[in-house]
Short mmCIF file of C-alpha atoms and ligand atoms in Angstrom, two decimals:
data_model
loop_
_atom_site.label_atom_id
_atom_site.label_comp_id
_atom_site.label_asym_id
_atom_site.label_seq_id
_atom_site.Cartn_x
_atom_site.Cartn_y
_atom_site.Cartn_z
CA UNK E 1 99.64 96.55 135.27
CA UNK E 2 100.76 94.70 131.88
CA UNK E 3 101.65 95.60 128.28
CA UNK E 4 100.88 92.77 126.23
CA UNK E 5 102.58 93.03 122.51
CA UNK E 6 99.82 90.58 119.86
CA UNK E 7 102.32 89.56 116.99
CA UNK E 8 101.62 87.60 114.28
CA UNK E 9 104.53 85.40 113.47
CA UNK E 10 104.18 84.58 110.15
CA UNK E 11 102.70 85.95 107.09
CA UNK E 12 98.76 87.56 108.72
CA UNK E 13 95.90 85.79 109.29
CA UNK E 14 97.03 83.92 112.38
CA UNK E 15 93.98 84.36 114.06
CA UNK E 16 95.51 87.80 116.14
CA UNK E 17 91.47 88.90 116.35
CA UNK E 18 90.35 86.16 117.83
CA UNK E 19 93.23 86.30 120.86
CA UNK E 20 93.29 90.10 121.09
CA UNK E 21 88.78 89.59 121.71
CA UNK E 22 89.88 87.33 124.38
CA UNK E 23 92.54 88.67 126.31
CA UNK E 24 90.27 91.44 125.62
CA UNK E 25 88.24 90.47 128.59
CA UNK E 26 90.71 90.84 131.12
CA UNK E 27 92.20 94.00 129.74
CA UNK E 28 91.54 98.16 130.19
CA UNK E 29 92.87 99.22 126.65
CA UNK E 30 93.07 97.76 123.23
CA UNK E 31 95.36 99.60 120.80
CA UNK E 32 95.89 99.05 117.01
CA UNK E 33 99.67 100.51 116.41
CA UNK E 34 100.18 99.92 112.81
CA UNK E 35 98.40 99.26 109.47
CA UNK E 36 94.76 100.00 107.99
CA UNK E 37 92.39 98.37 106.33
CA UNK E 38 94.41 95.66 104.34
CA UNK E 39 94.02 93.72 108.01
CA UNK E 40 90.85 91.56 108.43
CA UNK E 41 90.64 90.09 112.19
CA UNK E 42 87.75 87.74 112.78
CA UNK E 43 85.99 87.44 116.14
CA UNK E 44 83.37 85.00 116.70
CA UNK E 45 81.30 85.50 119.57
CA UNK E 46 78.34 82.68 120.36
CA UNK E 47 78.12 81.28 116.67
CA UNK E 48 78.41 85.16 115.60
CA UNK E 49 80.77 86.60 112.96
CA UNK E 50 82.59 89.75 113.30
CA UNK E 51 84.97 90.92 110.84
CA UNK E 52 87.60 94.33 111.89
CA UNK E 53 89.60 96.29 109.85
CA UNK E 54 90.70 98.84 111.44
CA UNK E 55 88.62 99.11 114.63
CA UNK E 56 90.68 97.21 117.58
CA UNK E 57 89.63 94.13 118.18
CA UNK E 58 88.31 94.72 121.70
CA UNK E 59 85.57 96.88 120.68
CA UNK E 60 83.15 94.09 121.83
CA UNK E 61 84.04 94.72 125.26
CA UNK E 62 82.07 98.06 126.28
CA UNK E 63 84.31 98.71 129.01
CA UNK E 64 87.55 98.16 127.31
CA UNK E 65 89.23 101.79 126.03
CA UNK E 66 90.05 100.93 122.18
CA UNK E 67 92.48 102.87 120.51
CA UNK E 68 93.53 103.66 116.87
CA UNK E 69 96.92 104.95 117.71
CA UNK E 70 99.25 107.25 115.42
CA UNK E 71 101.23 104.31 113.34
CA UNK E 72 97.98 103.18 111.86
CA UNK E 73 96.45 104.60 108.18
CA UNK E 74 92.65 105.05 108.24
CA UNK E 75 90.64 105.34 105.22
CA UNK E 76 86.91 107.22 106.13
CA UNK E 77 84.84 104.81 104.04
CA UNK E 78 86.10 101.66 105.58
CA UNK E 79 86.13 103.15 108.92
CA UNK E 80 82.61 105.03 108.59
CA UNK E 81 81.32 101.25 107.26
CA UNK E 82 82.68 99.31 110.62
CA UNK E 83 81.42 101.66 112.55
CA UNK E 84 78.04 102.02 111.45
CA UNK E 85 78.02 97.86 111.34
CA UNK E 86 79.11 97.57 114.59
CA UNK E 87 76.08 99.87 115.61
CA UNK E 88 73.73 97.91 113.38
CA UNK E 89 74.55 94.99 115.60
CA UNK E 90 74.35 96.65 119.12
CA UNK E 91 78.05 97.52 119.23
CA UNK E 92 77.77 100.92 120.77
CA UNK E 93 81.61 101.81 119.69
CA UNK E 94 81.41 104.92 122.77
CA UNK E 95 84.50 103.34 123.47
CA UNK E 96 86.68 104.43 120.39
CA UNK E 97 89.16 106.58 120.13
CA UNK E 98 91.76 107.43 116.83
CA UNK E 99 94.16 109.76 117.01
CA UNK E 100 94.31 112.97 114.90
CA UNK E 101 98.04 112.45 113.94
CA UNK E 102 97.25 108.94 112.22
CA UNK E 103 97.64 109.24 108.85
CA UNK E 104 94.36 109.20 106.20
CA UNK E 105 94.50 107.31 103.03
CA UNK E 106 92.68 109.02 100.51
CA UNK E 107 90.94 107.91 97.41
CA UNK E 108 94.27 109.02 95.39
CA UNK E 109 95.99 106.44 97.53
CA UNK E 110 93.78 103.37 96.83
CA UNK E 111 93.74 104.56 93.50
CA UNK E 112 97.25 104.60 93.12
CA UNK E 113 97.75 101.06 94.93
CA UNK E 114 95.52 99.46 92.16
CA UNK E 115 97.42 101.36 89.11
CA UNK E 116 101.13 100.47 90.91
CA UNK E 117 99.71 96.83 90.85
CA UNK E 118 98.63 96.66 87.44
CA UNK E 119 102.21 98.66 86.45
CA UNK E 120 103.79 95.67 88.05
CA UNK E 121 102.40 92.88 85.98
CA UNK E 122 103.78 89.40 87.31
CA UNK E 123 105.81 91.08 89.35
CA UNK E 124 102.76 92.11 91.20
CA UNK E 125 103.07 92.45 95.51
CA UNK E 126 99.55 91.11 95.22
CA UNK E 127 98.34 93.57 97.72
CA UNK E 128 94.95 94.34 99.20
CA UNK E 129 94.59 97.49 97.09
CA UNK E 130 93.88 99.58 99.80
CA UNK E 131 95.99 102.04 99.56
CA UNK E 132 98.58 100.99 102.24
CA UNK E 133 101.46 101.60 100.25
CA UNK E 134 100.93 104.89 98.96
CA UNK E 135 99.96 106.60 102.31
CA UNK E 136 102.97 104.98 103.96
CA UNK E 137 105.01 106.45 101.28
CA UNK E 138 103.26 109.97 101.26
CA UNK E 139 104.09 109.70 104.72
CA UNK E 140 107.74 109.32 104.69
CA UNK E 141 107.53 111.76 101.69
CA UNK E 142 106.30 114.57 104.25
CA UNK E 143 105.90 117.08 101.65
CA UNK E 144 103.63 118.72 100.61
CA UNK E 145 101.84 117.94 103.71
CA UNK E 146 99.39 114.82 103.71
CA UNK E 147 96.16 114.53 105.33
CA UNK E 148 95.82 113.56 109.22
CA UNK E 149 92.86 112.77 111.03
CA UNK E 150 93.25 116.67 112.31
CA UNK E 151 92.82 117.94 109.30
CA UNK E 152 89.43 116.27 108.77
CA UNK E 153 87.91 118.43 111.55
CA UNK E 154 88.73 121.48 109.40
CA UNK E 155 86.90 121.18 105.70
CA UNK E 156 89.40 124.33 104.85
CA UNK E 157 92.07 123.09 105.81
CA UNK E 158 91.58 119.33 103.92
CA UNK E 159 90.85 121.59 101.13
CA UNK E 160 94.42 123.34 101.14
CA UNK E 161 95.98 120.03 101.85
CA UNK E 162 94.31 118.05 98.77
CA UNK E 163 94.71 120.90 96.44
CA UNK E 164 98.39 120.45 97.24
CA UNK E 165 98.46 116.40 96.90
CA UNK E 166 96.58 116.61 93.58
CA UNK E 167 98.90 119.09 91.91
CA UNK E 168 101.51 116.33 92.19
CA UNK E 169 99.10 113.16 92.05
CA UNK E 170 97.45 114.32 88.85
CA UNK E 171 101.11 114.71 87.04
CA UNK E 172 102.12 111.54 88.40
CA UNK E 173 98.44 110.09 87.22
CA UNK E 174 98.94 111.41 83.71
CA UNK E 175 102.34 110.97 83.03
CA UNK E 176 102.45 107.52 84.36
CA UNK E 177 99.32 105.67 83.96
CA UNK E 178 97.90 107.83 81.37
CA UNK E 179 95.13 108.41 84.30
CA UNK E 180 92.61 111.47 84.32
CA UNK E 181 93.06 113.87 86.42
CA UNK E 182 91.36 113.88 89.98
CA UNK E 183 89.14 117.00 91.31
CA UNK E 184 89.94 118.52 94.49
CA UNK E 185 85.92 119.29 95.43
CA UNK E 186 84.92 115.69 94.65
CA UNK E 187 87.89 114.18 96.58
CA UNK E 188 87.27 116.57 99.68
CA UNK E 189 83.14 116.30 99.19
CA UNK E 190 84.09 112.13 99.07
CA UNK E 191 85.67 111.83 101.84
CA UNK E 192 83.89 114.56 104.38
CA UNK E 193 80.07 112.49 104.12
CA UNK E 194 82.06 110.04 106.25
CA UNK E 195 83.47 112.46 108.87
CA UNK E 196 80.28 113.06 110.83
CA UNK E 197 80.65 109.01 111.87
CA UNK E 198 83.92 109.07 113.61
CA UNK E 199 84.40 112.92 114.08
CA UNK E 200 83.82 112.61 117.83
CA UNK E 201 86.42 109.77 118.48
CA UNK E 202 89.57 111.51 116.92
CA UNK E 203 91.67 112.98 119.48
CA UNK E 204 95.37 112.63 120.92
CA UNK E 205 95.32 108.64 121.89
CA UNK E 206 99.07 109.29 122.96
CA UNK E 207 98.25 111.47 125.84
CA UNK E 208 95.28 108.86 126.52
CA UNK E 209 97.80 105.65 126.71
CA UNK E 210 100.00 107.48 129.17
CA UNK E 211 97.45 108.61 131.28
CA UNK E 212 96.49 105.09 131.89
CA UNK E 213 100.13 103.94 131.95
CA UNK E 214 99.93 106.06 135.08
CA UNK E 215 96.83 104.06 136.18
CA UNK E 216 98.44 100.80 136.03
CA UNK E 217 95.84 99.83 133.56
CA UNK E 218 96.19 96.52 131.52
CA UNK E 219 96.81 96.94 127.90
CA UNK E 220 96.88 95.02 125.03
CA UNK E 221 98.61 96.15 121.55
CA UNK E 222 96.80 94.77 118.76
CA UNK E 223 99.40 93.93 115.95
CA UNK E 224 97.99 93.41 112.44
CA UNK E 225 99.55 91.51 109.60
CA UNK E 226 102.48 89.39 110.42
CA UNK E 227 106.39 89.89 111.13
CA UNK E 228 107.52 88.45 107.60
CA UNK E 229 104.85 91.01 106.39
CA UNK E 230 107.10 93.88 108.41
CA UNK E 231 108.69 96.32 105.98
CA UNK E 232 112.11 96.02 107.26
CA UNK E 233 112.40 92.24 108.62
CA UNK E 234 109.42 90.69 106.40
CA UNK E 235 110.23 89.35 103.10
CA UNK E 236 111.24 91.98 101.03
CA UNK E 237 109.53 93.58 98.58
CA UNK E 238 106.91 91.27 99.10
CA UNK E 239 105.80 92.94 102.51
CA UNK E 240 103.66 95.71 103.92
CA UNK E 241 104.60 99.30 104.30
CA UNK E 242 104.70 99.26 108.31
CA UNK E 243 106.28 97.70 110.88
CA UNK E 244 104.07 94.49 112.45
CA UNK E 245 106.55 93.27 114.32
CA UNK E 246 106.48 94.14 118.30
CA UNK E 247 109.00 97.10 117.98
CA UNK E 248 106.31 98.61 116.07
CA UNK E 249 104.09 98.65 118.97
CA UNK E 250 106.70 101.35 120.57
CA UNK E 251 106.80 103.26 117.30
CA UNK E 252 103.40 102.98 116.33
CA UNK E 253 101.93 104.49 120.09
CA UNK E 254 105.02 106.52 121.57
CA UNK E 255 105.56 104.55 124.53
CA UNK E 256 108.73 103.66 125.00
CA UNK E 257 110.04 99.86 125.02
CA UNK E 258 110.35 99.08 128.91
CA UNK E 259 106.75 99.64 129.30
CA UNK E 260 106.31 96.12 127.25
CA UNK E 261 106.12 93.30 129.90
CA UNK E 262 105.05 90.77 127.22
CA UNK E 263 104.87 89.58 123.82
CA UNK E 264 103.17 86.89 122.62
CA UNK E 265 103.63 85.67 119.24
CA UNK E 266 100.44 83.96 117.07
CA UNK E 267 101.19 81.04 114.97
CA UNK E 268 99.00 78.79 112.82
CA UNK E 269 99.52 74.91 113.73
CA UNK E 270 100.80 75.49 109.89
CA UNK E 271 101.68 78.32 107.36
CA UNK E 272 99.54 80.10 104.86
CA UNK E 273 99.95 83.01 102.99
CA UNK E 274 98.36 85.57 100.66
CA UNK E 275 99.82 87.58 98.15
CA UNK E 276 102.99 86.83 96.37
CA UNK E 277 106.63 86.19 98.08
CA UNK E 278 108.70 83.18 99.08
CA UNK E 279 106.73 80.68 100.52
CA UNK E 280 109.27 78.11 101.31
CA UNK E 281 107.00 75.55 103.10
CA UNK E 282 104.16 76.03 100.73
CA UNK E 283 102.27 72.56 99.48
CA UNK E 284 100.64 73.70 96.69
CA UNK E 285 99.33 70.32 95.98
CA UNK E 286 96.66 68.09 97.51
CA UNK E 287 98.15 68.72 101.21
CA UNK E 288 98.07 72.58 100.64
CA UNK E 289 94.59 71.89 99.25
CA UNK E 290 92.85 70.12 102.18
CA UNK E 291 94.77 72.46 104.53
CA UNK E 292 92.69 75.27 102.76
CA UNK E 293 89.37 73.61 103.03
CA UNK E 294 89.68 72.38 106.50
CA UNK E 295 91.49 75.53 107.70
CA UNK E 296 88.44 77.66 105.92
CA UNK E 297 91.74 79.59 104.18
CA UNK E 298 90.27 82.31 102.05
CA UNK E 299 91.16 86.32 102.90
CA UNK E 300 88.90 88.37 105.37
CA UNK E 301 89.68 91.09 103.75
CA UNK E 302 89.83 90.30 99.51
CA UNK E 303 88.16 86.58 99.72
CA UNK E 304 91.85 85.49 97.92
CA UNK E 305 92.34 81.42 98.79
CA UNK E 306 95.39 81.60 100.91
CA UNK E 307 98.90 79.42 100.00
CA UNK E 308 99.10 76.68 102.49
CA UNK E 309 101.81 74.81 103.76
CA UNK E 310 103.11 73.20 106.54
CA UNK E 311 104.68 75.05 109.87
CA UNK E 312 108.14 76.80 109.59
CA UNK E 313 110.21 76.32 112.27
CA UNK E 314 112.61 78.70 111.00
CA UNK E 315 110.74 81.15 110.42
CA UNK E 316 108.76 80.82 113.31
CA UNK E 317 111.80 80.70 115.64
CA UNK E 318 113.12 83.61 113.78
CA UNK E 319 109.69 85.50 114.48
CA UNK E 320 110.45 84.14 118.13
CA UNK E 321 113.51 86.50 118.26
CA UNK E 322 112.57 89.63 116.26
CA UNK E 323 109.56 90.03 118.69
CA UNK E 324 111.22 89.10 121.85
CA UNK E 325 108.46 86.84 122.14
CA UNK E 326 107.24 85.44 125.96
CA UNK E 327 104.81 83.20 124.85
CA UNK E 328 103.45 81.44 122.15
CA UNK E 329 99.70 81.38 120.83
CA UNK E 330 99.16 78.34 118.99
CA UNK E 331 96.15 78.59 116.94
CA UNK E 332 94.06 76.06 114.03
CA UNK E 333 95.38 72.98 115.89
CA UNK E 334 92.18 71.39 114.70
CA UNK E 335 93.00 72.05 111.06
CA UNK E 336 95.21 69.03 111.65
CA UNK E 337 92.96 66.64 112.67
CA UNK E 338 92.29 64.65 109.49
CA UNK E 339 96.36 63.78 109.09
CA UNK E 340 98.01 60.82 109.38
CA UNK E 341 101.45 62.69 109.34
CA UNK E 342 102.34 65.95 109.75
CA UNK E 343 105.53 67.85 108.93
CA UNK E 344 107.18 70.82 110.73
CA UNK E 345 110.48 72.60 108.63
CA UNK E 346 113.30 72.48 111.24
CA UNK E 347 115.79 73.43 108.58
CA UNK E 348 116.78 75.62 105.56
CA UNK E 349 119.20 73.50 103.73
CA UNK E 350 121.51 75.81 101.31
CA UNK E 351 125.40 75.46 99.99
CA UNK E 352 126.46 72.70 102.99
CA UNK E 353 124.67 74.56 105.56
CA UNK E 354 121.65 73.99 107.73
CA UNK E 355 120.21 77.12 108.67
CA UNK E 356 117.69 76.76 111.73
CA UNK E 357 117.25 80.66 111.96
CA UNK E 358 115.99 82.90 109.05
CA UNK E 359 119.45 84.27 107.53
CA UNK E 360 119.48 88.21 106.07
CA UNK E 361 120.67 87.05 102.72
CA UNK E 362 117.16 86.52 100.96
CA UNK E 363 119.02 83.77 98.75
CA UNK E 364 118.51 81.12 101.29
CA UNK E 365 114.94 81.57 102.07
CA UNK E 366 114.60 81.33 98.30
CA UNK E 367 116.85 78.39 97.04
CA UNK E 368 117.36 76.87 100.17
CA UNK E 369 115.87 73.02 100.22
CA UNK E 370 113.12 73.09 103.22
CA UNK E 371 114.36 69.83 105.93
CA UNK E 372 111.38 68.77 107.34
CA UNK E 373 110.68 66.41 110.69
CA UNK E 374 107.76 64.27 110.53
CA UNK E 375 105.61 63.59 113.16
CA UNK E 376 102.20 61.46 113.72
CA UNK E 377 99.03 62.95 113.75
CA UNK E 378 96.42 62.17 116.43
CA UNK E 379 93.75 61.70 113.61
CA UNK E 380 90.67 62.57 116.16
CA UNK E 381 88.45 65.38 116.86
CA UNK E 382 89.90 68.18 119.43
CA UNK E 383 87.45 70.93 119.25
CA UNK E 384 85.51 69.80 122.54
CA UNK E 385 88.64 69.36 124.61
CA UNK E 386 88.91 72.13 127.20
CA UNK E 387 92.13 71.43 129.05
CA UNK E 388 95.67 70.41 127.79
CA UNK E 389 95.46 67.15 129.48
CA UNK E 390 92.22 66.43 127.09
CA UNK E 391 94.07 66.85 124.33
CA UNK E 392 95.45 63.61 122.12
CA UNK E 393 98.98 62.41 123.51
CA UNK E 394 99.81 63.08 119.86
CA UNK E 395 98.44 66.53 119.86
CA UNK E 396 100.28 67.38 123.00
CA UNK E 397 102.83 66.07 121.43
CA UNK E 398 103.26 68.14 118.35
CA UNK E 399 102.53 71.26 120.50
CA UNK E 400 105.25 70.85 123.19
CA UNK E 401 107.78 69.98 119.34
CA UNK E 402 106.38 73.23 118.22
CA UNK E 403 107.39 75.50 121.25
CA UNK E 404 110.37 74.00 121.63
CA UNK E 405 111.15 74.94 118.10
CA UNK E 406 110.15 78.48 118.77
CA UNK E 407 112.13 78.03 121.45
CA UNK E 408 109.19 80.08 123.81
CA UNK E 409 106.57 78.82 126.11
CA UNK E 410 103.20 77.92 124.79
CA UNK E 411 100.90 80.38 126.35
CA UNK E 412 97.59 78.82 124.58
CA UNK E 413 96.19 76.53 122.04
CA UNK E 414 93.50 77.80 119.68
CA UNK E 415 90.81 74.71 118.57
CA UNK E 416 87.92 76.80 116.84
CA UNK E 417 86.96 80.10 115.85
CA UNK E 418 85.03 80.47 119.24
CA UNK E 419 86.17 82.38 122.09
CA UNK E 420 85.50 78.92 123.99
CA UNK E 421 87.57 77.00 121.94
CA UNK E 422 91.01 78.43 123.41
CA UNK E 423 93.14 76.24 125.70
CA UNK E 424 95.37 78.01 128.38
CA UNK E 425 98.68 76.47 129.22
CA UNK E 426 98.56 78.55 132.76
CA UNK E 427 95.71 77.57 133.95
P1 GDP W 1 93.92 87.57 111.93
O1 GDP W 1 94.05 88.43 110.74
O2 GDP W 1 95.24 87.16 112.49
O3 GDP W 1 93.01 88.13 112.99
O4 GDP W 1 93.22 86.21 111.42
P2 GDP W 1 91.94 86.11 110.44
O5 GDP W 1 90.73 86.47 111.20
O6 GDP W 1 92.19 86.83 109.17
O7 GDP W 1 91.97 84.58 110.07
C1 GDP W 1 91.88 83.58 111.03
C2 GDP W 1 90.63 82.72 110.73
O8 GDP W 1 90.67 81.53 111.48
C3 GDP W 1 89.33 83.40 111.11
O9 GDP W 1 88.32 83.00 110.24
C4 GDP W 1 89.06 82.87 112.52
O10 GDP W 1 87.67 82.86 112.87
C5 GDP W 1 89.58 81.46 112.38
N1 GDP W 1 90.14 80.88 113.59
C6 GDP W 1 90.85 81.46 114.60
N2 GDP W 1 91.32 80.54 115.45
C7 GDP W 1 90.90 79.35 114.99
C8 GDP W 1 91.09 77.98 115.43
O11 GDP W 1 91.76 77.70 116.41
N3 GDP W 1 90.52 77.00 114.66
C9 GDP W 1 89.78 77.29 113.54
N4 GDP W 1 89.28 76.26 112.86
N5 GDP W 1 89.59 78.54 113.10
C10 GDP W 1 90.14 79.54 113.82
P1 IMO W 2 95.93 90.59 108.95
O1 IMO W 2 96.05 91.69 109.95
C1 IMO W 2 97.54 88.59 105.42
C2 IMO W 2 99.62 91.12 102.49
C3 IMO W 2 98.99 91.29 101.13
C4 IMO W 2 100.23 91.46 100.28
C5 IMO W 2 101.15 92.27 101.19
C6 IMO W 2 101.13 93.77 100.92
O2 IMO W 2 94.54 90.19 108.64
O3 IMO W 2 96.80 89.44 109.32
P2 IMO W 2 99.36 95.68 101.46
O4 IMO W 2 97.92 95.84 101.04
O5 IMO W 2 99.56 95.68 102.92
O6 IMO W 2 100.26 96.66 100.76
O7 IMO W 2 99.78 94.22 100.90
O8 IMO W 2 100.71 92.01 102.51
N1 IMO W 2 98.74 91.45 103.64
C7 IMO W 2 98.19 90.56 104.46
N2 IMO W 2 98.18 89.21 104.42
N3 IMO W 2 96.93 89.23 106.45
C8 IMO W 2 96.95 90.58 106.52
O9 IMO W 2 96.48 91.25 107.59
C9 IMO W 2 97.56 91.30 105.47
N4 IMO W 2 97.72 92.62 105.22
C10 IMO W 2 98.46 92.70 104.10
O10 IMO W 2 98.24 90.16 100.77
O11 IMO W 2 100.84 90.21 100.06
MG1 MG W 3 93.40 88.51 108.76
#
């Protein structure tokens, strides 16, 4: 048996689809713990394109047990739309399974994501304007009562539920955003054509995940955005309203944390980012610009071009310790290719001090002068290499730098979207 934690350890994006689809293959259970649809995980399979939200991103493997679990926010639409896609394309999806207690964002709470947005002018989060916020925070609100997955097996019972949300939602709609009111039949009526879809897979994933606990089954925990994306550690405000980081895999499920043998944390050969927020390493200049075009570095999920930079080292070894992290997946090595030189941050310099781990005081992250090491690029073509040993001196190189920054074993290396394209350090 093994419980594998999927962390991205920087800011999303870090190609967590691809290495959940492949470790996949040697695993019983895939389980999404936090977050909705503001993820977008890419898997390509033989030159073909899939693009998750919210269904876990072993769902290509028939025989692996995927599972929505409690910490995640599903919206119907988005969910109803994977799933019929996935179908379209010979996906069966028999294998799915959300629980009842996850939480269901409704149209009030993509609504309300857009209006909070616009309300913030340049102070903008630049979310995905899905709704993630609001549902998180209806959540934590408790009263009245939201909607769970439950409650869309019971039209009655959504019914009461909504009535309740609007009463406050429509006073919050006027008074705020000078918004007209929303209608409790069209809401309900909105979201129930989507029901029939997934109304078979929502059931109590918890008691599911322990059963095969019991089995000794191998599992895999799907995280989705990325630990300075984490509402608590990330970079606050500019962050997501759930917890990415591998403690969230405990939270998210209700398995407790000595049932998590590993953790291995996902890192670009570089940084990007999308959405606003401190960027310290960010080149947003011709480097930052060819990163983006090589790296393909536009959103899965809103199309937004990405920030690029180069690799933190802080933050990454930071990530490194908030995640516990066993291993490290090292992915878009090939991005790299083209560079004569490439640079890795080893230090935040602020007030006299070099900081080499991310310090709680936001101040530094912001003001802090980024101290970077260079290091020569290999300037050749990786993607065909299939072994560490076939890689450039110079690319092994700048991988063993990068782990030893992290200060964690490299577990793989990541040279193309394909499943083929992966490099194993073990093996
Ligand atoms: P996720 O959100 O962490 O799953 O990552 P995304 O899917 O949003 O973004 C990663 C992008 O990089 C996707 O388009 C992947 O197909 C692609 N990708 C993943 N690994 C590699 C790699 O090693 N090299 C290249 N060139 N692309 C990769
Ligand atoms: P995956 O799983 C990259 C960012 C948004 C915004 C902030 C808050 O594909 O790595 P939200 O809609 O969650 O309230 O937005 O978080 N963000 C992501 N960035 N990858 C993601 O997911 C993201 N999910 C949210 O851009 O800055
Ligand atoms: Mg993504």
């Amino acid at each position: 048996m093994s419980c594998k934690v999927i962390v991205g350890a920087q800011w999303g994006d870090e190609g967590k689809g691809k290495i959940t689809d492949i470790l996949a293959e040697r695993a019983d259970v895939v389980v999404r713990y936090q977050g909705g649809s503001n993820a977008g995980h890419t898997v390509v399979v033989k030159g073909e394109t899939f693009k998750l939200h919210l269904i876990p991103s072993g769902i290509l493997h028939e025989n692996v047990l995927c599972l929505m679990a409690d910490g995640t926010v599903i919206d119907p639409e988005c969910l109803a739309g994977e799933y019929n896609g996935l179908r379209e394309r010979g996906i069966s999806c028999s294998n799915l399974r959300i629980s009842g207690n996850a939480h269901v964002i409704m149209p009030y709470h993509r609504l309300l994501d857009g209006l909070q947005e616009e309300a913030r002018g340049a102070g903008s989060i630049g979310t995905t304007r899905r709704g993630i916020g609001p549902v998180y925070t209806d959540k934590v609100a408790r009263m009245p009562e939201p909607v769970r997955m439950w409650d869309l097996l019971d039209a009655d019972v959504l019914r009461q539920r909504v009535a309740l949300q609007l009463e406050q939602k429509n006073l919050l709609l006027a008074a705020l955003y000078n918004h007209p009111p929303m209608d409790v039949k069209e809401v309900v009526d909105e979201v129930m054509q989507y029901v029939p879809v997934f109304h078979d897979c929502i059931t109590d994933t918890r008691t599911l995940l322990y059963d095969k606990l019991a089995e000794e089954a191998n599992i895999v925990f799907e995280g989705a955005q990325g630990t300075f994306l984490d509402l608590d550690y990330g970079t606050y405000p500019f962050v997501t309203s759930s917890h990415p980081v591998a403690g969230g895999a405990c939270l998210g499920t209700g398995i407790g944390p000595t049932f998590i043998d590993d953790v291995l944390i996902v890192s670009k050969a570089y940084t990007t980012r999308v959405g606003a927020g401190v960027f310290p390493t960010e080149q947003d200049n011709p480097i930052g610009d060819l990163i983006r075009e090589r790296g393909k570095e536009y959103g899965t999920t809103t199309g937004r071009p990405r920030r690029c930079g180069w690799l933190d080292g802080v933050a990454l070894r930071t990530a490194a310790r908030m995640n516990g992290a066993t291993g490290l997946a090292l992915t878009l090595l090939d991005v790299l290719n083209t560079f004569e030189t490439i640079n890795i941050c080893v230090a935040y310099r602020h007030g006299g001090t070099d900081y080499t781990l991310v310090p709680a005081n936001d101040a530094v992250m912001h003001e802090a002068e980024t101290v970077y090491e260079e290091l020569p690029g290999w300037q050749e073509d990786i993607c065909a290499c299939r072994t560490f040993a076939d890689l450039p001196p110079l690319a092994q190189a700048y991988c063993r730098r990068v782990a030893e920054i992290a200060e964690v074993p490299l577990y793989l290396v990541s040279l193309g979207p394909g499943r083929e394209e992966t490099i194993f350090l073990n093996e």
